[in-house]
mmCIF file of C-alpha atoms in Angstrom:
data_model
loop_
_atom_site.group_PDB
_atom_site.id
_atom_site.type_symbol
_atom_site.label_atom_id
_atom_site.label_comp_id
_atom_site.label_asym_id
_atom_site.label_seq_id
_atom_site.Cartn_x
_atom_site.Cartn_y
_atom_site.Cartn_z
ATOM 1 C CA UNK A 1 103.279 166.591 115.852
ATOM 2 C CA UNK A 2 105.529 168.452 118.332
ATOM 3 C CA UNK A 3 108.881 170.134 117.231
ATOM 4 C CA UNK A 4 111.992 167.949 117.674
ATOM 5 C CA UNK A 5 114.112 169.575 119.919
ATOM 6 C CA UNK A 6 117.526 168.923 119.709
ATOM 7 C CA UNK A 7 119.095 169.487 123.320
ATOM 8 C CA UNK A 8 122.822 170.295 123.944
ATOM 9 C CA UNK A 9 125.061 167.412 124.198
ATOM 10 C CA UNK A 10 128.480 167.232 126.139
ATOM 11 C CA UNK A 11 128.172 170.147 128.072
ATOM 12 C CA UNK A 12 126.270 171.319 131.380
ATOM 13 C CA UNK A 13 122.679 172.133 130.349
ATOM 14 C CA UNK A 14 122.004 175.461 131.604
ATOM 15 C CA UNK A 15 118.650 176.578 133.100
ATOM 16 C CA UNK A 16 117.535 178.724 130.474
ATOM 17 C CA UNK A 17 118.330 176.545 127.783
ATOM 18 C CA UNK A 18 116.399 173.464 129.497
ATOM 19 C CA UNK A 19 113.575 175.897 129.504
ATOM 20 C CA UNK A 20 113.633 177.238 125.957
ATOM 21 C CA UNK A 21 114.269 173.767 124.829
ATOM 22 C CA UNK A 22 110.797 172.428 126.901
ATOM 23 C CA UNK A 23 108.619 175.463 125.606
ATOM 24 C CA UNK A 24 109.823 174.874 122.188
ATOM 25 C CA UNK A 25 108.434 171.234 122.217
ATOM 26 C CA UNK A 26 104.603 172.319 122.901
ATOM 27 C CA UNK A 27 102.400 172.437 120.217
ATOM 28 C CA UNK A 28 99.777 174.807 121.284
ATOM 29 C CA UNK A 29 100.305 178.189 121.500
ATOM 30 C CA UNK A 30 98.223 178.844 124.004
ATOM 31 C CA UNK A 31 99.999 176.011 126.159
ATOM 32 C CA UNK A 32 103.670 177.779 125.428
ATOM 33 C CA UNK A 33 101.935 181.338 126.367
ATOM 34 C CA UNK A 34 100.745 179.860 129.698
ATOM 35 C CA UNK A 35 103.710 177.472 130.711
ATOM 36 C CA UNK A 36 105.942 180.556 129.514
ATOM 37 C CA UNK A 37 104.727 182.405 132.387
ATOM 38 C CA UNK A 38 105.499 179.870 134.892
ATOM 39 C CA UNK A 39 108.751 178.338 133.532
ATOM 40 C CA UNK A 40 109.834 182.184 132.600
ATOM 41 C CA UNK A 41 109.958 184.059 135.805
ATOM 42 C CA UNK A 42 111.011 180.902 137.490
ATOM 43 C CA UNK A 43 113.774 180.411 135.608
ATOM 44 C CA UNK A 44 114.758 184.555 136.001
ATOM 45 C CA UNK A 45 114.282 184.295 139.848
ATOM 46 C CA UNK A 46 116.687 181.108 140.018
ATOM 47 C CA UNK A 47 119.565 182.494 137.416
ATOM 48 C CA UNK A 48 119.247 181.994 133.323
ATOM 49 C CA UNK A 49 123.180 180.573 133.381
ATOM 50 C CA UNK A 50 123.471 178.585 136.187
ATOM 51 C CA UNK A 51 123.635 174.445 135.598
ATOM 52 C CA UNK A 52 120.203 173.125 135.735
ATOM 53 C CA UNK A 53 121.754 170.154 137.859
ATOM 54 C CA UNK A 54 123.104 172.551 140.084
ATOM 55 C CA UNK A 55 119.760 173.749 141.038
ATOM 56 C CA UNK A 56 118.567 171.985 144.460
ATOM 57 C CA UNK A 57 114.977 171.147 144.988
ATOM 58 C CA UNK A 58 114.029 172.901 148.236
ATOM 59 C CA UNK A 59 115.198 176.284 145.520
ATOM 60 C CA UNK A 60 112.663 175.333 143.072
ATOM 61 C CA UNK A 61 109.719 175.317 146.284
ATOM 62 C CA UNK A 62 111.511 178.784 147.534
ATOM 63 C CA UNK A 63 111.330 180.233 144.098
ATOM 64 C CA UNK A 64 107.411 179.288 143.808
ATOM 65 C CA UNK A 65 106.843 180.726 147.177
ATOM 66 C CA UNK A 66 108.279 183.947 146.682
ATOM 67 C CA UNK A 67 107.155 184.446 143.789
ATOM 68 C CA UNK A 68 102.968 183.135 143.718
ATOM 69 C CA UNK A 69 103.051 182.040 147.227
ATOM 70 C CA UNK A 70 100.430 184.890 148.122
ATOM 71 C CA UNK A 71 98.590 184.204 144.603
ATOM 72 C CA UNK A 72 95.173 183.369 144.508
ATOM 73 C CA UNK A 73 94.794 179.120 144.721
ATOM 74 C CA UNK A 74 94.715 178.393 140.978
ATOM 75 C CA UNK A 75 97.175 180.901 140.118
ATOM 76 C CA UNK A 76 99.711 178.815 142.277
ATOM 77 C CA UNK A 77 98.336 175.443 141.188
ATOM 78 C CA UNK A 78 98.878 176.330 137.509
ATOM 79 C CA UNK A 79 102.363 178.287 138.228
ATOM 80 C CA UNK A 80 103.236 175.406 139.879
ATOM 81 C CA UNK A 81 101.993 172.773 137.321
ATOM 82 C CA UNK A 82 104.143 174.444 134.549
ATOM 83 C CA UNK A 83 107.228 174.059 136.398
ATOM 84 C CA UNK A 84 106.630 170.136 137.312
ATOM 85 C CA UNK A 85 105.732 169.387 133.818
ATOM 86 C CA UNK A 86 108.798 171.362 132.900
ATOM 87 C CA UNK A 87 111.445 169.610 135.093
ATOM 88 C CA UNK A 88 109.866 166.405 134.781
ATOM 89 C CA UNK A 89 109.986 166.726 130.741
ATOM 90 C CA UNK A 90 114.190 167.189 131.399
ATOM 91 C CA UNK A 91 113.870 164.634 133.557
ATOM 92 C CA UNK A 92 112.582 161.981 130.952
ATOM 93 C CA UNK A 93 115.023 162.909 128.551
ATOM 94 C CA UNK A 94 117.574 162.135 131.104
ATOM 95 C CA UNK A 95 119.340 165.259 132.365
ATOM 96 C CA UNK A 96 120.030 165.959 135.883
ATOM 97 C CA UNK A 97 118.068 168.367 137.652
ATOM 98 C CA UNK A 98 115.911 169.414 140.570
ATOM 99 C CA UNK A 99 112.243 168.197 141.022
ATOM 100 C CA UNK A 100 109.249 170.434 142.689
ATOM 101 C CA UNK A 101 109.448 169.595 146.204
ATOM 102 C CA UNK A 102 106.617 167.344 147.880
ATOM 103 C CA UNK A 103 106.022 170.375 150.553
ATOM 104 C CA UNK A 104 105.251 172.973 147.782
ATOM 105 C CA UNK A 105 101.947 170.781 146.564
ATOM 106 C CA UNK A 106 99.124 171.804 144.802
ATOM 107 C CA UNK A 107 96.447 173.479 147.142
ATOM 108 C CA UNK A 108 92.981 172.739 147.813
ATOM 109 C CA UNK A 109 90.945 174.786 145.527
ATOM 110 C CA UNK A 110 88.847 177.287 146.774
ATOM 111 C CA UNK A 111 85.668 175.071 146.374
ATOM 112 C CA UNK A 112 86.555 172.245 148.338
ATOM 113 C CA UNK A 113 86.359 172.047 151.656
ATOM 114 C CA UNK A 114 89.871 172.268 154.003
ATOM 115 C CA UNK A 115 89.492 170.304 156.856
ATOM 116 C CA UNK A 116 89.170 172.005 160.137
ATOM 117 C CA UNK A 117 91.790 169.551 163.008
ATOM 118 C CA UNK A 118 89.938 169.097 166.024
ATOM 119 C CA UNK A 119 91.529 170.930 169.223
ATOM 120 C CA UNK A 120 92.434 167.453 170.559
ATOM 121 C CA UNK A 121 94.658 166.667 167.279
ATOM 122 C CA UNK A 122 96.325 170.296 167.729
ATOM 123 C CA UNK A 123 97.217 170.220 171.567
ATOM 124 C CA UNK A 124 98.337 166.477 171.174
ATOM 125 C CA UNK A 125 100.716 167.823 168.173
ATOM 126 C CA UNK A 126 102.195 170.823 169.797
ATOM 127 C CA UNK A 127 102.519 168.739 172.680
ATOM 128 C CA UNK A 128 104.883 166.263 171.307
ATOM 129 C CA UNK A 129 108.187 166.302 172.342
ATOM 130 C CA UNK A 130 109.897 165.909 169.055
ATOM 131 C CA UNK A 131 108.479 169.160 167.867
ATOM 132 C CA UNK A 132 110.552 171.976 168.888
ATOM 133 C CA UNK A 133 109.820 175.048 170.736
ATOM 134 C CA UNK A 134 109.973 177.231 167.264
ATOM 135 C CA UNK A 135 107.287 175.317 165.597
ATOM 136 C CA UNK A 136 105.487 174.814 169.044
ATOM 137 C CA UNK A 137 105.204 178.935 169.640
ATOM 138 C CA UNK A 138 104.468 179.265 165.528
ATOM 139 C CA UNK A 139 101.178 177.177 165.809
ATOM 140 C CA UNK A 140 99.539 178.123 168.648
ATOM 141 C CA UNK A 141 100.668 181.784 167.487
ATOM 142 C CA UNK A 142 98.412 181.084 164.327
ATOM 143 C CA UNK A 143 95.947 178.720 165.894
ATOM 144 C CA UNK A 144 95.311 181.332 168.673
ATOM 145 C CA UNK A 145 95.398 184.715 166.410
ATOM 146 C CA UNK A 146 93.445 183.015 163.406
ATOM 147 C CA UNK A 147 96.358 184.940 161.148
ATOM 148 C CA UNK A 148 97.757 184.189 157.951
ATOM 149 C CA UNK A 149 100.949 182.334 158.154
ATOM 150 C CA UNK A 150 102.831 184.709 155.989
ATOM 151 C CA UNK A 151 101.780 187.711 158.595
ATOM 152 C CA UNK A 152 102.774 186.288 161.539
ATOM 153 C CA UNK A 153 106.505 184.789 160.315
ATOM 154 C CA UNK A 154 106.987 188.745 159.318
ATOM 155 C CA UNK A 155 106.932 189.889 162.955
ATOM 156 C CA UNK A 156 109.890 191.599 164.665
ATOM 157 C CA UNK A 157 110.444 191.178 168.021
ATOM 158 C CA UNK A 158 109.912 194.750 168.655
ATOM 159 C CA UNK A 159 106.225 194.659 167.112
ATOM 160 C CA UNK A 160 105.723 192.448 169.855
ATOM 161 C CA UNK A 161 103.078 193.403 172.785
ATOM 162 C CA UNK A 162 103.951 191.067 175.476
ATOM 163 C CA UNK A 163 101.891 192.408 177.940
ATOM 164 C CA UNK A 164 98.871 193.417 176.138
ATOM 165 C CA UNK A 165 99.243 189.654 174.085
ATOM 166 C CA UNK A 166 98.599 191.678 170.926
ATOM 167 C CA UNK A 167 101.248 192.756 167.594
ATOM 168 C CA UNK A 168 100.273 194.266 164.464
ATOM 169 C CA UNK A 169 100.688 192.704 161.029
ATOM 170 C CA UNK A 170 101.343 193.655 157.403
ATOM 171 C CA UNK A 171 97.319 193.462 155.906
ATOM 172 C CA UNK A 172 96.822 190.732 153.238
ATOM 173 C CA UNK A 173 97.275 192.757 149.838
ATOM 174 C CA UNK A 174 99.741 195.319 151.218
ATOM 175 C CA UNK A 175 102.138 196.198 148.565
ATOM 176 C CA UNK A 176 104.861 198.789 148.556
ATOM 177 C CA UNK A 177 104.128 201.778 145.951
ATOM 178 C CA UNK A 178 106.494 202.624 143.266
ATOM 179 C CA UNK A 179 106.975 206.322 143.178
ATOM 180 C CA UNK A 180 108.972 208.022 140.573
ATOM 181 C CA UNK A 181 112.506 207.694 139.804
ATOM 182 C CA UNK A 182 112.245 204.304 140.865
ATOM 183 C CA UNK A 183 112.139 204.544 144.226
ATOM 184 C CA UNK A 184 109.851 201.959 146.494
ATOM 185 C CA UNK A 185 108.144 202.895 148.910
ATOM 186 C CA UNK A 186 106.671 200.741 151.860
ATOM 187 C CA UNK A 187 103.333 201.553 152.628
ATOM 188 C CA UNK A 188 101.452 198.906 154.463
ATOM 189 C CA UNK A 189 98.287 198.544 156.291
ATOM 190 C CA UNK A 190 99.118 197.565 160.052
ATOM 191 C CA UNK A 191 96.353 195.684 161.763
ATOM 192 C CA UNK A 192 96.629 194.473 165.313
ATOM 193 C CA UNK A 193 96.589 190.651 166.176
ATOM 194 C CA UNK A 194 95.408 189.162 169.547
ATOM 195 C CA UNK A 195 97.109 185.700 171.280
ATOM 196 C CA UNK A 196 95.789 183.830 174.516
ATOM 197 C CA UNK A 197 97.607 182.091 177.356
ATOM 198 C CA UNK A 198 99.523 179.408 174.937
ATOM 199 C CA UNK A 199 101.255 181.961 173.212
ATOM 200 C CA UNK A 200 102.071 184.126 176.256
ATOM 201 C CA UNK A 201 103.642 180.933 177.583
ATOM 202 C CA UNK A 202 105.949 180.014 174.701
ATOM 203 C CA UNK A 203 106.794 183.317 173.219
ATOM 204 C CA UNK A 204 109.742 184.350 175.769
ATOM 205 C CA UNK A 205 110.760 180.730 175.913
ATOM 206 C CA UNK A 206 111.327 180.881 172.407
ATOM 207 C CA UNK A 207 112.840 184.797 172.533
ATOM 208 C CA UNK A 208 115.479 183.508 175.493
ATOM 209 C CA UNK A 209 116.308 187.266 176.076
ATOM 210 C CA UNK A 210 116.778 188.524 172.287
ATOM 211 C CA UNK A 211 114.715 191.840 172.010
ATOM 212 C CA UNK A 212 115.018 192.965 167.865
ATOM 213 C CA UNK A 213 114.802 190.991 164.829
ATOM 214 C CA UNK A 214 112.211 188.201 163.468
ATOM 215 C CA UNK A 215 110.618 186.493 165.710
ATOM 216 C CA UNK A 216 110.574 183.278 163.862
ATOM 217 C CA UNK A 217 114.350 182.105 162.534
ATOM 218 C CA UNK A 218 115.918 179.497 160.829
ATOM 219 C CA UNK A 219 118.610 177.031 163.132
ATOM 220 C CA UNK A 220 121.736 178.376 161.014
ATOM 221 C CA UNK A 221 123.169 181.457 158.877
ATOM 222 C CA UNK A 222 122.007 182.397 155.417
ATOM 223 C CA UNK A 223 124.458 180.593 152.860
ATOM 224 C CA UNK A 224 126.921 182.329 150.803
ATOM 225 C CA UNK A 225 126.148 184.700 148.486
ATOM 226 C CA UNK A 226 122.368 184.557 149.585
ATOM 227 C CA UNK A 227 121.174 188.225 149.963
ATOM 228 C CA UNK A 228 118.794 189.236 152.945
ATOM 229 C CA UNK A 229 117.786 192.277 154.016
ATOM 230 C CA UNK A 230 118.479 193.401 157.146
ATOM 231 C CA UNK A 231 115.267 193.400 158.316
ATOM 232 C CA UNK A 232 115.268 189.548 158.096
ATOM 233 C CA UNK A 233 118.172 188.906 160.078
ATOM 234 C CA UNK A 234 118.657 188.616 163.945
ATOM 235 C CA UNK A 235 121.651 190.700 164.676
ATOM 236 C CA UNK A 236 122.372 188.976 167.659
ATOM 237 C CA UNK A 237 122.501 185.262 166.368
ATOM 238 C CA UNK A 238 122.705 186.602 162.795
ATOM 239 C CA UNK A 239 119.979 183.736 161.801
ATOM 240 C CA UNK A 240 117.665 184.834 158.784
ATOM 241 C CA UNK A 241 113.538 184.695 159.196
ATOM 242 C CA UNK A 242 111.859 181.783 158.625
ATOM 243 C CA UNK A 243 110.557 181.252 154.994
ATOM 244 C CA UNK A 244 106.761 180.007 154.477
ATOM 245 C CA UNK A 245 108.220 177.226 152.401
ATOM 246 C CA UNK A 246 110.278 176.589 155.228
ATOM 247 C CA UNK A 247 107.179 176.610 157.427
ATOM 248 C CA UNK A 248 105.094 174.515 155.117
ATOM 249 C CA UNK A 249 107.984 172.124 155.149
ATOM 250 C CA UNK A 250 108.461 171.650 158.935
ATOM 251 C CA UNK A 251 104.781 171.003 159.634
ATOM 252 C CA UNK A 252 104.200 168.544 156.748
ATOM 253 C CA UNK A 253 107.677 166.644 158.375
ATOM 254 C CA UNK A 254 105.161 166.335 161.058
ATOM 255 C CA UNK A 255 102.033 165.443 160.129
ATOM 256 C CA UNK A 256 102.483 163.745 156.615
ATOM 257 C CA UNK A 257 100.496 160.248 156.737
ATOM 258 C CA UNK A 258 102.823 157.220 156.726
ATOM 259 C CA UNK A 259 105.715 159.685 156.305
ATOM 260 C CA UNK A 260 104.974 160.368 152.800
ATOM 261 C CA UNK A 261 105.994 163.832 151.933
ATOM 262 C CA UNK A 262 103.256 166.318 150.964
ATOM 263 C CA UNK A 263 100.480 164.489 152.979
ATOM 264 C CA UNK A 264 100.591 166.461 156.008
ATOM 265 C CA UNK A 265 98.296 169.544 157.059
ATOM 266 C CA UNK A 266 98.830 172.908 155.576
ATOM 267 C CA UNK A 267 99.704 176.583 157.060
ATOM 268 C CA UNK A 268 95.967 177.894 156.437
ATOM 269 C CA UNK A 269 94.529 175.457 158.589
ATOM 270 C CA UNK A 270 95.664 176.850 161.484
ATOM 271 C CA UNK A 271 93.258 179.688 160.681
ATOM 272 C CA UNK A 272 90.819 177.242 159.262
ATOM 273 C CA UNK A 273 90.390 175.455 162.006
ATOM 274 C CA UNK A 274 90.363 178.191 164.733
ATOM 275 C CA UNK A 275 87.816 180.107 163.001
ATOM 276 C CA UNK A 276 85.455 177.287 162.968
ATOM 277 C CA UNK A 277 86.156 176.383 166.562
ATOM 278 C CA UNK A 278 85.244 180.040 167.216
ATOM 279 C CA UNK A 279 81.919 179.655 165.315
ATOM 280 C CA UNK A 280 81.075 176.162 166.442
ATOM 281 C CA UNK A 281 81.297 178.237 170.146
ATOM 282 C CA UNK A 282 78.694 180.858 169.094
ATOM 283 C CA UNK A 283 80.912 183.709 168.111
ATOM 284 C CA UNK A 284 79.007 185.868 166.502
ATOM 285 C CA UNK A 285 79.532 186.680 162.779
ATOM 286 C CA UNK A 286 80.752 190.242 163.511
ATOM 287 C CA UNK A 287 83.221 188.669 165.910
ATOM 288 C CA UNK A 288 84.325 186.466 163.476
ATOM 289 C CA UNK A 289 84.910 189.081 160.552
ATOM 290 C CA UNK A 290 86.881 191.253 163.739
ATOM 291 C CA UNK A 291 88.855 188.681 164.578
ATOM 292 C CA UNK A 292 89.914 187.498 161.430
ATOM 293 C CA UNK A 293 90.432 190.253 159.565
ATOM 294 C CA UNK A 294 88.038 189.762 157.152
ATOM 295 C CA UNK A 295 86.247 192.544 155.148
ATOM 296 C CA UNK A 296 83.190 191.016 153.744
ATOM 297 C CA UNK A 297 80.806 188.407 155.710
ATOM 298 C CA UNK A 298 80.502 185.866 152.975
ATOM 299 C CA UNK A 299 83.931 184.889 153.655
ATOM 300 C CA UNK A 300 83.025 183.705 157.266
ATOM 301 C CA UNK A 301 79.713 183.434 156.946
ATOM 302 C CA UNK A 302 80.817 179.421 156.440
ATOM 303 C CA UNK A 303 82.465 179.509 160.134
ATOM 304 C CA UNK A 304 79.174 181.133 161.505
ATOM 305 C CA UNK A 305 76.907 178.360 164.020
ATOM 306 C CA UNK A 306 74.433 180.164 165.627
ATOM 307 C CA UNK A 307 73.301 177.127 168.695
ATOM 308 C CA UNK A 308 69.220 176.543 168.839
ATOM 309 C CA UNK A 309 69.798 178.271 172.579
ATOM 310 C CA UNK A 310 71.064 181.096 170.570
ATOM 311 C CA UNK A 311 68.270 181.467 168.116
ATOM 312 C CA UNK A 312 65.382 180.651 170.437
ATOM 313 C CA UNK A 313 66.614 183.435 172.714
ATOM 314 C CA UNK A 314 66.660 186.208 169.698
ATOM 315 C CA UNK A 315 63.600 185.018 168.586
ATOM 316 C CA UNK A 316 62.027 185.771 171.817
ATOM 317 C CA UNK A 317 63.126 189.656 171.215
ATOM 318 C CA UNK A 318 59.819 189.713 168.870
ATOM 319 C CA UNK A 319 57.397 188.189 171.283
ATOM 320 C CA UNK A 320 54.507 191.190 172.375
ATOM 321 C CA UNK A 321 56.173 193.258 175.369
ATOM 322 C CA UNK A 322 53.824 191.766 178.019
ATOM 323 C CA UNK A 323 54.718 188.267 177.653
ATOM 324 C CA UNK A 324 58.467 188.857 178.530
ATOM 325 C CA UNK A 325 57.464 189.988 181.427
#
């Protein structure tokens, strides 16, 4: 039988005592050690003493971005499952709180297939007129550079390469390096990115003159008491970057079935789906791994179609040298 926990009564439940008071109900140990992880640095990232009904939603999806959104796919599901079963346990026993946001959902594991859109269902998406121009530039910027989402919404405007249609990116992995005393220091990989004609078209639209700062921004200022670096911050508009939860969030608005939250398409298949246009065209496998970034072939080897024209014609490389004459 689980513990009875006794929670506080006639006064605002705070965050960390919500979350010592769910752990302590579990049973298993090995269940409290695994939640704990989870429900632990969540609860650190969003502040021990603040009111849990204080704590907005679209926080909880920020806080489980930042913090696993570049985890491997079952490291985020089960990060992610902790918290739900966390706040929905409060939830049950009738305190106010936030809930896990429909746009931070679980992701497709690694085994299953993510569906590749067809180029029709892209151009007829980033052509509607709803959408606006930031979103617009954003996907074709990933559709046509097959990058990761979280690369391209780090670019500065001074990374960018208008004329040569190119801009590097921070490497999937990068971290910075502690050194001693404390001090961090940023040592990425930089790896150049290539866009076509779409881009070229939208990207100064969307600039409208500004030259430094990200190149992707939210519509309005950080909030008060909401710390951003510099780096993150147009200092003409004053605007901070655009967060991948944010991201996520605007293309699922757009795309969810029915209008049911957390039904649309994801950021990854952008990249998805380019890549296998790109082998479904007869790029070649080295081509693929160059464009994408990838360093090991079995990762693309999925988006790799060679056509029968394509095979019939290497095949005849091994025919005796007097009949290819």
């Amino acid at each position: 039988m689980p513990a009875v926990v006794q929670l506080p009564v006639g006064k605002a439940l705070t965050v960390r005592a919500a979350a010592d008071a769910f752990l302590d109900s579990l049973g298993n140990p090995n269940t409290v050690r695994n939640y704990g992880i989870g429900v632990g640095k969540t609860v650190e990232r969003i502040g021990e003493g603040r009111s849990l009904a204080s704590v907005a939603d679209d926080e909880i999806g920020e806080v489980l971005e930042l913090l696993w959104g570049e985890a491997a796919v079952n490291t985020w599901n089960a990060r992610r499952a902790s918290v739900l079963s966390w706040l929905g346990w409060c939830g049950e026993r009738g305190y106010d709180g936030p809930s896990v946001p429909a746009w931070a959902k679980r992701m497709t594991p690694p085994d299953s297939e993510t569906p590749a859109r067809s180029k029709m269902a892209i151009d007829r998406l980033i052509a509607r007129r709803e959408v606006h121009l930031r979103e617009k530039t954003l996907w074709r910027m990933l559709y046509e550079t097959c990058a990761r989402a979280e690369e391209i919404l780090g670019v500065n405007i001074e990374d960018l390469d208008l004329a040569g249609r190119r801009c590097p990116v921070k490497a999937k992995g990068a971290r910075p390096r502690t050194r001693r005393r404390g001090q961090v220091r940023e040592d990425f990989v930089l790896e150049p990115v290539y866009w076509d004609a779409g881009t070229a078209r939208l990207l100064p639209r969307l600039l409208k003159g500004r030259t430094r700062g990200p190149v992707f921004v939210t519509h309005r200022r950080p909030g008060p008491g909401k710390v951003v670096s510099l780096r993150d911050v147009c200092p003409d508009t004053g605007f901070a970057r655009l967060s991948y939860g944010q991201a996520r969030a605007l293309l699922d608005e757009h795309t969810a079935v029915g209008g049911t939250p957390g039904t649309g398409w994801d950021l990854h298949e952008w990249r998805h789906s380019s890549l296998t246009h790109l082998g479904e065209a007869g790029a070649s496998l080295l081509m693929l791994m160059a464009k994408s970034r990838h360093k090991k072939p079995e990762n693309v080897r999925k988006y790799f179609h060679p056509s029968p024209g394509a095979i019939a014609e290497v095949t005849s490389l091994l025919a005796p040298g007097d009949s290819r004459r």
